[in-house]
Structures are given as C-alpha cells and as structure tokens.
Amino acid sequence: MKATHLILGLLILTGFVTGCDNISEDDRYIKVEKPSVNRSLLIMEFTGNNCMNCPLGAEEVEKIKLDEGPDRVISVGLHPEGNYNTDPVQSLYPTPGTLQDLRCKEATELFKYYNPGGFPTAIFNGLKSSMASAIGDWMTKASDAIQVPSYITLNAICDYDETSRTVKVTYDATFSDDLNESISVAVWIVENGIRGTQRMPDGKMNLNYVHNHVLRTSLNGAWGENIGDSFTQAATIEKSASTTLSPDWVAENCDIIVFALRDDNKEVEQAISLKIEN
C-alpha cells in the first residue's frame, strides 16, 4: 500500500513538473509595456575663453549633434565664475579693448554642484555619473544617455516684446505614465553667434572666435521650479516664467531651453529648445 502511494505521488509530481516545462515564457507573465517617448539629450559643457582645449570640446558636441540628430541634441555652454578658464578677456567686440565676460551666476551654481576636474567637461542629461573631461568619451556618453526612454513630453511657447525686451515662456509637461518623483522644470536663455576672444589648442588667441549656446540666465532659477512630486498618467502641468533681456544680448540669436529634471539626482528627463522670436 505504501509503495502504491509512493508511486502515485511520484507520477503526480512528474505531471506538475512536465506541465511547468510546457508553459511558454510568454504565457507565464503578462507583459505590460509602459508608454514612453524619445528622450532628448541635453549636453551641459563647462567651457571658457582661456581654455585652449575647449574649442575641441565644442567641435565634439557638434559631431554628436550630427550623429544623434540635431533635433534631439541640445547643448549649453557654461561659463562659471571663480575659475581662471572663464576670467574675462580683452576683446575686439563690441569695441576694441572691451572685456568680454560670458560668466553667469547659474553656471556658477552648477559648477559648485558638479565640481568638474578640468575644462572642458561635459554632462549628459544631468547625471553626475555621466560627467566626462576626456573628450574622447563624449560620443559614447551621449549615445548611452539618449537611449534611456522618457515619460514626460514638454511643450512651450515664447512671447517676446521688442520694446520692453520682456520674455515670457509658457510651458507644459505631460506624463505618459504614473511617476512618483519630485520634478522641476528649468527655463534657460542661451545666446549664439557671440564673436570674441578664445584661446585655441595651439595656445594662440583667436580674436574672432564665435561662441555659441552660451548660458546667459535662467527665468526660474538654476535648477528651475518644482512642479510636483507625484503625477498620474496623462496629467499635464502648465506654468510660466519671465525675464527681461540684457541690452547686451542679441534677441534674434537667443534660444529658450526648457527641461524637466529629477530633483534628487538632477537627471534630465526631457528637454526642448525654441527661438525667442518664434
């Protein structure tokens, strides 16, 4: 009797094991694909007039834009205060003998947070772990960062008054999935086509160098404004920020950059760019 029970038990157990083996991988779990959108790449580059290797960094950023697509890559040149690489230099523009100063307080705040080991240094979508001083590593860092999906879509419009030089940016962030994270949105102004002085890789000063995507200011703080810490799928948050352009900035050469980031580790979840005069 005991032997019969033992044989019956083994047969039942064998049946269970065989049954499990016949269940396909797709049948074991219900796969739920989270809706996501393509993430743009925000490259923040610490650079300066006195940095002889910084023109090489600028060239590498342009190569990344060509490789990944200029519509998905946004770059910002950060000129922080308190570093010899960014000390004001003699310039021919706007008049000979002018001291050119591209520094701003927001770049200084970011410099204190990231504490780069040298110039140039690039950060890819905000994470400290992505920071790289070796220009040869930038292409790989960029490729890794842009492949991470996002669950935020950004839209923005810019209202510019030529008379008062007032800029107002209205933006919205829409979430494609539930997200329990503290999120902020920053609105920056960068200027292109700034002709001035730059030390080149051969050590000589180029008096007619063109500086692009230079961070001028933020409309809502270096790290932006917090928009919440818990979001449901399809939720849309709308806010606005405004400022007045300095008389030294050329409005038609200025871009607005809007980006959403996690408050805990500063990872950039999404970024967009638009002209001030749109």
CSV table of N, CA, C and O in Angstrom, one decimal, residues 145-194:
chain,number,residue,atom,x,y,z
A,145,ALA,N,23.2,58.0,-23.0
A,145,ALA,CA,22.2,58.9,-22.3
A,145,ALA,C,20.9,59.0,-23.2
A,145,ALA,O,19.8,59.0,-22.6
A,146,ILE,N,21.1,59.1,-24.5
A,146,ILE,CA,19.9,59.4,-25.3
A,146,ILE,C,19.0,58.2,-25.5
A,146,ILE,O,17.9,58.3,-26.0
A,147,GLN,N,19.5,57.0,-25.2
A,147,GLN,CA,18.8,55.7,-25.4
A,147,GLN,C,17.8,55.5,-24.3
A,147,GLN,O,16.9,54.6,-24.4
A,148,VAL,N,17.9,56.2,-23.1
A,148,VAL,CA,17.1,56.0,-22.0
A,148,VAL,C,15.7,56.6,-22.3
A,148,VAL,O,15.6,57.8,-22.7
A,149,PRO,N,14.6,55.8,-22.2
A,149,PRO,CA,13.3,56.4,-22.5
A,149,PRO,C,12.8,57.4,-21.5
A,149,PRO,O,13.3,57.5,-20.4
A,150,SER,N,11.9,58.2,-21.9
A,150,SER,CA,11.3,59.3,-21.0
A,150,SER,C,9.8,59.1,-20.9
A,150,SER,O,9.2,58.4,-21.8
A,151,TYR,N,9.2,59.6,-19.8
A,151,TYR,CA,7.8,59.5,-19.6
A,151,TYR,C,7.2,60.9,-19.5
A,151,TYR,O,6.1,61.1,-19.0
A,152,ILE,N,7.9,61.9,-20.0
A,152,ILE,CA,7.5,63.3,-20.0
A,152,ILE,C,7.6,63.9,-21.4
A,152,ILE,O,8.6,63.7,-22.1
A,153,THR,N,6.5,64.6,-21.8
A,153,THR,CA,6.5,65.4,-23.0
A,153,THR,C,6.4,66.8,-22.6
A,153,THR,O,5.6,67.2,-21.8
A,154,LEU,N,7.3,67.7,-23.2
A,154,LEU,CA,7.3,69.1,-23.0
A,154,LEU,C,6.9,69.9,-24.2
A,154,LEU,O,7.2,69.5,-25.3
A,155,ASN,N,6.1,71.0,-23.9
A,155,ASN,CA,5.8,71.9,-25.0
A,155,ASN,C,6.0,73.3,-24.4
A,155,ASN,O,5.8,73.5,-23.2
A,156,ALA,N,6.2,74.3,-25.2
A,156,ALA,CA,6.5,75.6,-24.8
A,156,ALA,C,6.2,76.6,-25.9
A,156,ALA,O,6.4,76.3,-27.1
A,157,ILE,N,5.7,77.8,-25.5
A,157,ILE,CA,5.6,79.0,-26.4
A,157,ILE,C,6.3,80.2,-25.8
A,157,ILE,O,6.4,80.3,-24.5
A,158,CYS,N,6.8,81.0,-26.6
A,158,CYS,CA,7.5,82.2,-26.1
A,158,CYS,C,6.9,83.5,-26.6
A,158,CYS,O,6.6,83.6,-27.8
A,159,ASP,N,6.6,84.4,-25.7
A,159,ASP,CA,6.1,85.7,-26.1
A,159,ASP,C,7.1,86.7,-25.8
A,159,ASP,O,7.6,86.9,-24.7
A,160,TYR,N,7.6,87.5,-26.9
A,160,TYR,CA,8.6,88.4,-26.7
A,160,TYR,C,8.2,89.8,-27.1
A,160,TYR,O,7.6,90.0,-28.2
A,161,ASP,N,8.4,90.8,-26.3
A,161,ASP,CA,8.0,92.2,-26.6
A,161,ASP,C,9.3,93.0,-26.9
A,161,ASP,O,10.2,93.1,-26.1
A,162,GLU,N,9.4,93.4,-28.2
A,162,GLU,CA,10.7,94.0,-28.6
A,162,GLU,C,10.9,95.3,-27.9
A,162,GLU,O,12.1,95.7,-27.7
A,163,THR,N,9.8,96.0,-27.6
A,163,THR,CA,10.0,97.4,-27.0
A,163,THR,C,10.6,97.3,-25.6
A,163,THR,O,11.6,97.9,-25.2
A,164,SER,N,10.0,96.4,-24.8
A,164,SER,CA,10.4,96.3,-23.4
A,164,SER,C,11.5,95.2,-23.2
A,164,SER,O,12.1,95.1,-22.2
A,165,ARG,N,11.7,94.4,-24.3
A,165,ARG,CA,12.6,93.2,-24.3
A,165,ARG,C,12.2,92.2,-23.2
A,165,ARG,O,13.1,91.5,-22.7
A,166,THR,N,10.9,92.1,-22.9
A,166,THR,CA,10.4,91.2,-22.0
A,166,THR,C,10.1,89.8,-22.6
A,166,THR,O,9.5,89.8,-23.7
A,167,VAL,N,10.6,88.8,-22.0
A,167,VAL,CA,10.3,87.4,-22.5
A,167,VAL,C,9.5,86.7,-21.5
A,167,VAL,O,9.8,86.7,-20.3
A,168,LYS,N,8.4,86.1,-22.0
A,168,LYS,CA,7.6,85.2,-21.2
A,168,LYS,C,7.4,83.9,-21.9
A,168,LYS,O,7.1,83.8,-23.0
A,169,VAL,N,7.8,82.8,-21.1
A,169,VAL,CA,7.7,81.5,-21.6
A,169,VAL,C,6.6,80.7,-20.9
A,169,VAL,O,6.7,80.6,-19.6
A,170,THR,N,5.7,80.2,-21.6
A,170,THR,CA,4.6,79.3,-21.0
A,170,THR,C,4.9,77.9,-21.5
A,170,THR,O,5.0,77.7,-22.7
A,171,TYR,N,5.0,77.0,-20.5
A,171,TYR,CA,5.3,75.6,-20.9
A,171,TYR,C,4.4,74.7,-20.2
A,171,TYR,O,3.7,75.0,-19.2
A,172,ASP,N,4.3,73.4,-20.7
A,172,ASP,CA,3.5,72.4,-20.0
A,172,ASP,C,4.3,71.1,-20.1
A,172,ASP,O,5.0,70.8,-21.1
A,173,ALA,N,4.1,70.3,-19.1
A,173,ALA,CA,4.7,68.9,-19.0
A,173,ALA,C,3.6,67.9,-18.9
A,173,ALA,O,2.8,68.0,-18.0
A,174,THR,N,3.6,66.9,-19.8
A,174,THR,CA,2.6,65.9,-19.8
A,174,THR,C,3.2,64.5,-19.5
A,174,THR,O,4.3,64.2,-20.1
A,175,PHE,N,2.6,63.7,-18.6
A,175,PHE,CA,3.2,62.5,-18.2
A,175,PHE,C,2.5,61.3,-18.8
A,175,PHE,O,1.3,61.2,-18.8
A,176,SER,N,3.3,60.4,-19.5
A,176,SER,CA,2.7,59.3,-20.2
A,176,SER,C,2.5,58.1,-19.3
A,176,SER,O,2.0,57.0,-19.7
A,177,ASP,N,3.0,58.2,-18.0
A,177,ASP,CA,2.8,57.1,-17.0
A,177,ASP,C,2.8,57.7,-15.6
A,177,ASP,O,3.2,58.8,-15.4
A,178,ASP,N,2.3,56.9,-14.6
A,178,ASP,CA,2.4,57.4,-13.3
A,178,ASP,C,3.9,57.6,-12.9
A,178,ASP,O,4.7,56.8,-13.2
A,179,LEU,N,4.1,58.6,-12.1
A,179,LEU,CA,5.5,58.9,-11.7
A,179,LEU,C,5.5,59.5,-10.3
A,179,LEU,O,4.9,60.5,-10.1
A,180,ASN,N,6.2,58.8,-9.4
A,180,ASN,CA,6.3,59.3,-8.0
A,180,ASN,C,7.7,59.8,-7.8
A,180,ASN,O,8.5,59.2,-7.1
A,181,GLU,N,8.0,61.0,-8.4
A,181,GLU,CA,9.3,61.6,-8.3
A,181,GLU,C,9.0,63.1,-8.2
A,181,GLU,O,8.1,63.6,-8.8
A,182,SER,N,9.9,63.8,-7.4
A,182,SER,CA,9.9,65.2,-7.4
A,182,SER,C,10.5,65.8,-8.6
A,182,SER,O,11.7,65.5,-8.9
A,183,ILE,N,9.8,66.5,-9.4
A,183,ILE,CA,10.2,67.0,-10.7
A,183,ILE,C,10.2,68.5,-10.7
A,183,ILE,O,9.3,69.2,-10.2
A,184,SER,N,11.2,69.1,-11.3
A,184,SER,CA,11.3,70.6,-11.6
A,184,SER,C,11.5,70.8,-13.1
A,184,SER,O,11.9,69.9,-13.8
A,185,VAL,N,11.1,72.0,-13.5
A,185,VAL,CA,11.3,72.4,-14.9
A,185,VAL,C,12.1,73.7,-14.9
A,185,VAL,O,11.7,74.7,-14.2
A,186,ALA,N,13.2,73.7,-15.6
A,186,ALA,CA,14.0,74.9,-15.7
A,186,ALA,C,13.8,75.6,-17.1
A,186,ALA,O,13.6,74.9,-18.1
A,187,VAL,N,13.9,76.9,-17.1
A,187,VAL,CA,13.8,77.7,-18.4
A,187,VAL,C,15.0,78.5,-18.5
A,187,VAL,O,15.2,79.5,-17.7
A,188,TRP,N,15.9,78.2,-19.4
A,188,TRP,CA,17.1,79.0,-19.6
A,188,TRP,C,17.1,79.8,-20.9
A,188,TRP,O,16.4,79.4,-21.8
A,189,ILE,N,18.0,80.8,-20.9
A,189,ILE,CA,18.3,81.5,-22.2
A,189,ILE,C,19.7,81.3,-22.5
A,189,ILE,O,20.6,81.5,-21.7
A,190,VAL,N,20.0,80.9,-23.8
A,190,VAL,CA,21.3,80.8,-24.3
A,190,VAL,C,21.4,81.7,-25.5
A,190,VAL,O,20.4,81.9,-26.2
A,191,GLU,N,22.6,82.2,-25.8
A,191,GLU,CA,22.9,83.1,-26.9
A,191,GLU,C,23.9,82.5,-27.8
A,191,GLU,O,24.9,81.9,-27.4
A,192,ASN,N,23.7,82.6,-29.1
A,192,ASN,CA,24.6,82.1,-30.2
A,192,ASN,C,25.2,83.3,-30.9
A,192,ASN,O,24.8,84.4,-30.8
A,193,GLY,N,26.3,83.0,-31.7
A,193,GLY,CA,26.9,84.0,-32.5
A,193,GLY,C,27.6,85.1,-31.8
A,193,GLY,O,27.6,86.2,-32.3
A,194,ILE,N,28.1,84.8,-30.6
A,194,ILE,CA,28.8,85.9,-29.9
A,194,ILE,C,30.3,85.9,-30.3
A,194,ILE,O,31.1,85.0,-30.0
